[in-house]
Short mmCIF file of C-alpha atoms in Angstrom, two decimals:
data_model
loop_
_atom_site.label_atom_id
_atom_site.label_comp_id
_atom_site.label_asym_id
_atom_site.label_seq_id
_atom_site.Cartn_x
_atom_site.Cartn_y
_atom_site.Cartn_z
CA UNK A 1 94.62 106.77 95.39
CA UNK A 2 97.03 105.51 92.73
CA UNK A 3 99.84 107.60 91.27
CA UNK A 4 101.29 106.89 87.83
CA UNK A 5 104.59 108.48 86.85
CA UNK A 6 105.90 108.87 83.34
CA UNK A 7 108.31 108.11 81.98
CA UNK A 8 109.71 105.26 84.10
CA UNK A 9 113.18 106.28 83.04
CA UNK A 10 114.86 108.85 80.85
CA UNK A 11 118.31 109.67 79.57
CA UNK A 12 119.41 113.28 79.51
CA UNK A 13 122.52 115.40 79.27
CA UNK A 14 123.89 118.00 81.66
CA UNK A 15 122.13 121.27 80.93
CA UNK A 16 118.97 119.67 79.55
CA UNK A 17 115.50 120.63 80.70
CA UNK A 18 113.80 117.57 82.19
CA UNK A 19 110.10 117.06 82.86
CA UNK A 20 108.54 114.22 84.86
CA UNK A 21 104.79 113.67 85.09
CA UNK A 22 102.65 112.23 87.86
CA UNK A 23 98.96 111.45 87.40
CA UNK A 24 96.61 110.68 90.28
CA UNK A 25 93.67 108.28 89.94
CA UNK A 26 91.40 110.89 91.53
CA UNK A 27 91.63 114.56 92.36
CA UNK A 28 94.04 115.42 95.16
CA UNK A 29 94.04 119.22 94.92
CA UNK A 30 97.70 120.20 95.49
CA UNK A 31 98.43 117.52 98.11
CA UNK A 32 101.49 116.21 96.31
CA UNK A 33 105.19 115.99 97.06
CA UNK A 34 108.28 115.11 95.03
CA UNK A 35 111.28 113.26 96.44
CA UNK A 36 114.76 112.60 95.07
CA UNK A 37 116.65 109.42 95.88
CA UNK A 38 120.26 108.70 94.99
CA UNK A 39 121.67 105.15 95.11
CA UNK A 40 122.35 103.97 98.64
CA UNK A 41 120.75 107.04 100.19
CA UNK A 42 117.43 107.85 101.81
CA UNK A 43 114.94 109.91 99.80
CA UNK A 44 114.97 113.68 100.16
CA UNK A 45 111.95 116.01 100.01
CA UNK A 46 112.23 118.44 97.09
CA UNK A 47 108.76 119.89 96.54
CA UNK A 48 105.62 119.91 98.71
CA UNK A 49 102.11 121.18 98.14
CA UNK A 50 102.72 120.54 94.42
CA UNK A 51 104.82 123.65 93.85
CA UNK A 52 106.54 124.78 97.06
CA UNK A 53 110.29 124.34 97.17
CA UNK A 54 111.67 122.71 100.30
CA UNK A 55 114.28 124.81 102.11
CA UNK A 56 117.75 124.30 100.67
CA UNK A 57 116.59 122.80 97.35
CA UNK A 58 118.09 124.53 94.28
CA UNK A 59 115.75 126.78 92.33
CA UNK A 60 116.28 124.77 89.12
CA UNK A 61 113.70 122.37 90.57
CA UNK A 62 110.06 123.36 90.23
CA UNK A 63 106.69 121.70 90.52
CA UNK A 64 103.30 122.45 89.08
CA UNK A 65 99.82 121.05 88.75
CA UNK A 66 96.65 120.43 90.70
CA UNK A 67 93.79 117.97 90.68
CA UNK A 68 95.09 114.88 88.89
CA UNK A 69 98.05 116.04 86.79
CA UNK A 70 101.39 117.17 88.17
CA UNK A 71 104.84 117.93 86.79
CA UNK A 72 108.34 118.10 88.21
CA UNK A 73 110.72 120.17 86.10
CA UNK A 74 114.49 120.46 86.34
CA UNK A 75 115.35 123.55 84.31
CA UNK A 76 119.03 122.74 83.69
CA UNK A 77 120.12 119.25 84.69
CA UNK A 78 123.26 119.11 86.81
CA UNK A 79 125.53 116.09 87.44
CA UNK A 80 124.21 115.75 91.01
CA UNK A 81 120.61 115.49 89.74
CA UNK A 82 121.01 112.02 88.29
CA UNK A 83 118.77 110.05 90.61
CA UNK A 84 115.32 108.49 90.93
CA UNK A 85 112.37 110.78 91.54
CA UNK A 86 109.11 109.84 93.26
CA UNK A 87 105.81 111.65 93.64
CA UNK A 88 103.66 111.08 96.74
CA UNK A 89 100.09 112.05 97.59
CA UNK A 90 99.02 113.09 101.08
CA UNK A 91 95.36 113.82 100.27
CA UNK A 92 94.37 110.45 101.70
CA UNK A 93 95.88 109.23 104.97
CA UNK A 94 96.68 106.01 103.12
CA UNK A 95 99.67 107.69 101.55
CA UNK A 96 100.89 106.41 98.19
CA UNK A 97 103.94 106.91 96.02
CA UNK A 98 104.39 106.80 92.28
CA UNK A 99 106.56 104.01 90.92
CA UNK A 100 109.52 106.31 90.34
CA UNK A 101 111.35 107.88 87.41
CA UNK A 102 115.05 107.17 87.00
CA UNK A 103 117.03 109.99 85.41
CA UNK A 104 120.19 108.67 83.79
CA UNK A 105 123.13 110.22 82.03
CA UNK A 106 122.96 110.22 78.23
CA UNK B 1 119.58 119.08 114.07
CA UNK B 2 116.86 116.56 113.29
CA UNK B 3 118.18 113.01 113.42
CA UNK B 4 116.33 109.77 112.84
CA UNK B 5 118.22 106.56 113.59
CA UNK B 6 116.61 103.22 112.85
CA UNK B 7 117.69 99.92 114.39
CA UNK B 8 116.44 96.39 114.82
CA UNK B 9 116.70 95.09 111.30
CA UNK B 10 118.19 91.72 110.48
CA UNK B 11 117.55 88.24 109.12
CA UNK B 12 114.37 86.46 110.16
CA UNK B 13 112.62 83.31 108.97
CA UNK B 14 109.20 83.41 107.31
CA UNK B 15 106.50 83.53 109.94
CA UNK B 16 108.84 85.18 112.41
CA UNK B 17 108.73 88.54 114.14
CA UNK B 18 110.96 91.58 114.41
CA UNK B 19 110.70 94.92 116.18
CA UNK B 20 112.15 98.02 114.60
CA UNK B 21 113.04 101.14 116.56
CA UNK B 22 113.68 104.71 115.51
CA UNK B 23 115.47 107.09 117.86
CA UNK B 24 114.52 110.71 117.20
CA UNK B 25 116.63 113.21 119.14
CA UNK B 26 117.09 116.83 118.13
CA UNK B 27 113.48 118.01 117.78
CA UNK B 28 110.19 118.14 119.65
CA UNK B 29 109.26 114.53 118.88
CA UNK B 30 105.92 114.64 120.66
CA UNK B 31 104.67 117.36 118.32
CA UNK B 32 104.91 115.44 115.06
CA UNK B 33 103.28 112.50 113.35
CA UNK B 34 105.73 109.80 112.35
CA UNK B 35 105.77 107.14 109.67
CA UNK B 36 107.42 104.00 108.34
CA UNK B 37 108.21 103.62 104.64
CA UNK B 38 109.86 100.58 103.05
CA UNK B 39 111.74 99.83 99.88
CA UNK B 40 112.22 96.30 98.61
CA UNK B 41 115.56 95.64 96.88
CA UNK B 42 115.62 97.39 93.51
CA UNK B 43 112.03 98.57 93.89
CA UNK B 44 110.17 101.78 94.66
CA UNK B 45 108.97 103.34 97.89
CA UNK B 46 105.98 101.91 99.77
CA UNK B 47 104.30 103.72 102.67
CA UNK B 48 103.77 101.25 105.53
CA UNK B 49 102.22 103.01 108.52
CA UNK B 50 101.63 106.36 110.22
CA UNK B 51 100.98 107.42 113.81
CA UNK B 52 99.82 110.82 115.01
CA UNK B 53 101.67 112.82 117.64
CA UNK B 54 99.60 111.52 120.56
CA UNK B 55 98.99 108.07 119.05
CA UNK B 56 95.32 108.91 118.59
CA UNK B 57 95.36 108.15 114.88
CA UNK B 58 97.06 105.14 113.34
CA UNK B 59 96.98 103.99 109.72
CA UNK B 60 98.38 100.98 107.89
CA UNK B 61 98.88 99.97 104.30
CA UNK B 62 96.66 97.06 103.27
CA UNK B 63 99.75 94.92 102.75
CA UNK B 64 100.66 95.00 106.46
CA UNK B 65 97.29 95.57 108.19
CA UNK B 66 96.79 92.98 110.94
CA UNK B 67 100.46 91.93 110.97
CA UNK B 68 102.36 95.14 111.81
CA UNK B 69 101.83 97.44 114.80
CA UNK B 70 103.17 100.97 114.97
CA UNK B 71 103.69 102.67 118.34
CA UNK B 72 105.66 105.48 119.91
CA UNK B 73 107.05 106.56 123.27
CA UNK B 74 107.11 110.34 123.41
CA UNK B 75 108.97 110.33 126.74
CA UNK B 76 111.83 108.47 125.07
CA UNK B 77 111.62 110.20 121.65
CA UNK B 78 111.20 106.83 120.00
CA UNK B 79 109.10 105.22 117.27
CA UNK B 80 108.54 101.48 116.89
CA UNK B 81 107.28 98.97 114.36
CA UNK B 82 106.36 95.49 115.58
CA UNK B 83 106.32 93.14 112.60
CA UNK B 84 104.69 89.73 112.97
CA UNK B 85 103.92 86.90 110.54
CA UNK B 86 106.68 88.09 108.27
CA UNK B 87 106.89 86.85 104.70
CA UNK B 88 109.58 87.08 102.02
CA UNK B 89 107.61 89.96 100.49
CA UNK B 90 108.39 92.04 103.60
CA UNK B 91 112.10 92.02 102.76
CA UNK B 92 113.06 95.67 102.40
CA UNK B 93 114.91 98.63 103.81
CA UNK B 94 112.62 100.25 106.37
CA UNK B 95 112.81 104.02 106.79
CA UNK B 96 111.51 106.06 109.70
CA UNK B 97 110.20 109.47 108.62
CA UNK B 98 109.08 112.66 110.35
CA UNK B 99 106.29 114.63 108.76
CA UNK B 100 106.06 118.40 108.39
CA UNK B 101 103.54 118.85 111.16
CA UNK B 102 100.86 120.18 108.83
CA UNK B 103 99.93 118.06 105.84
CA UNK B 104 101.98 114.89 106.21
CA UNK B 105 104.89 115.48 103.84
CA UNK B 106 107.91 113.38 104.84
CA UNK B 107 110.29 116.17 105.74
CA UNK B 108 113.03 114.05 107.28
CA UNK B 109 114.15 110.46 106.72
CA UNK B 110 116.40 108.11 108.63
CA UNK B 111 119.14 106.12 106.93
CA UNK B 112 117.06 102.95 106.96
CA UNK B 113 117.41 99.46 108.42
CA UNK B 114 117.40 96.30 106.31
CA UNK B 115 114.95 93.50 107.09
CA UNK B 116 115.55 90.23 105.29
CA UNK B 117 112.97 87.47 105.50
CA UNK B 118 114.42 84.19 104.29
CA UNK B 119 114.54 80.56 105.26
#
């Protein structure tokens, strides 16, 4: 199962609403996670089951979608949110990640 | 507190072998599936391999099938990755991850260990 994220990168300002898309090559129900990775750090789980917020993750992060189309939304971008975001499917045991979306400061 | 600590990375020549370890104190290790994920320099994340809690189920990415072997020792709370026939394309930071115990989401990640394959 292939995952395609868009855009590959984006520039945004603090306070902006940011949306990242992830499209699966076949239906995966809601078996999708989103991870955040900052430079030099390990990734961190943000969202699982497409829309469930991992414990401790700020409520400005949200996820939606099912089947083949998914979205990660940051409602009001904060300075600590500048990072690279990856989607991951767990429908198939041959797990796959999207190629990543880098969120940069405008 | 869940901790995952990888070790065993380093410099190896093409065709060589390396064995990575992941120490996993702080939780009931034997109750969770575990995984290896890698990230080549400047690139994205690539799932490498998964092993179920009792080692009954093992999966590999096509890119490492036949060359890498995942294993675990539940008595020692440890996860391993034996890497043989290494090529320059295997150069990456290798992360050990713990799944959520239900669906396979990578709930916890180690800090990673760097493997460099170069002549």
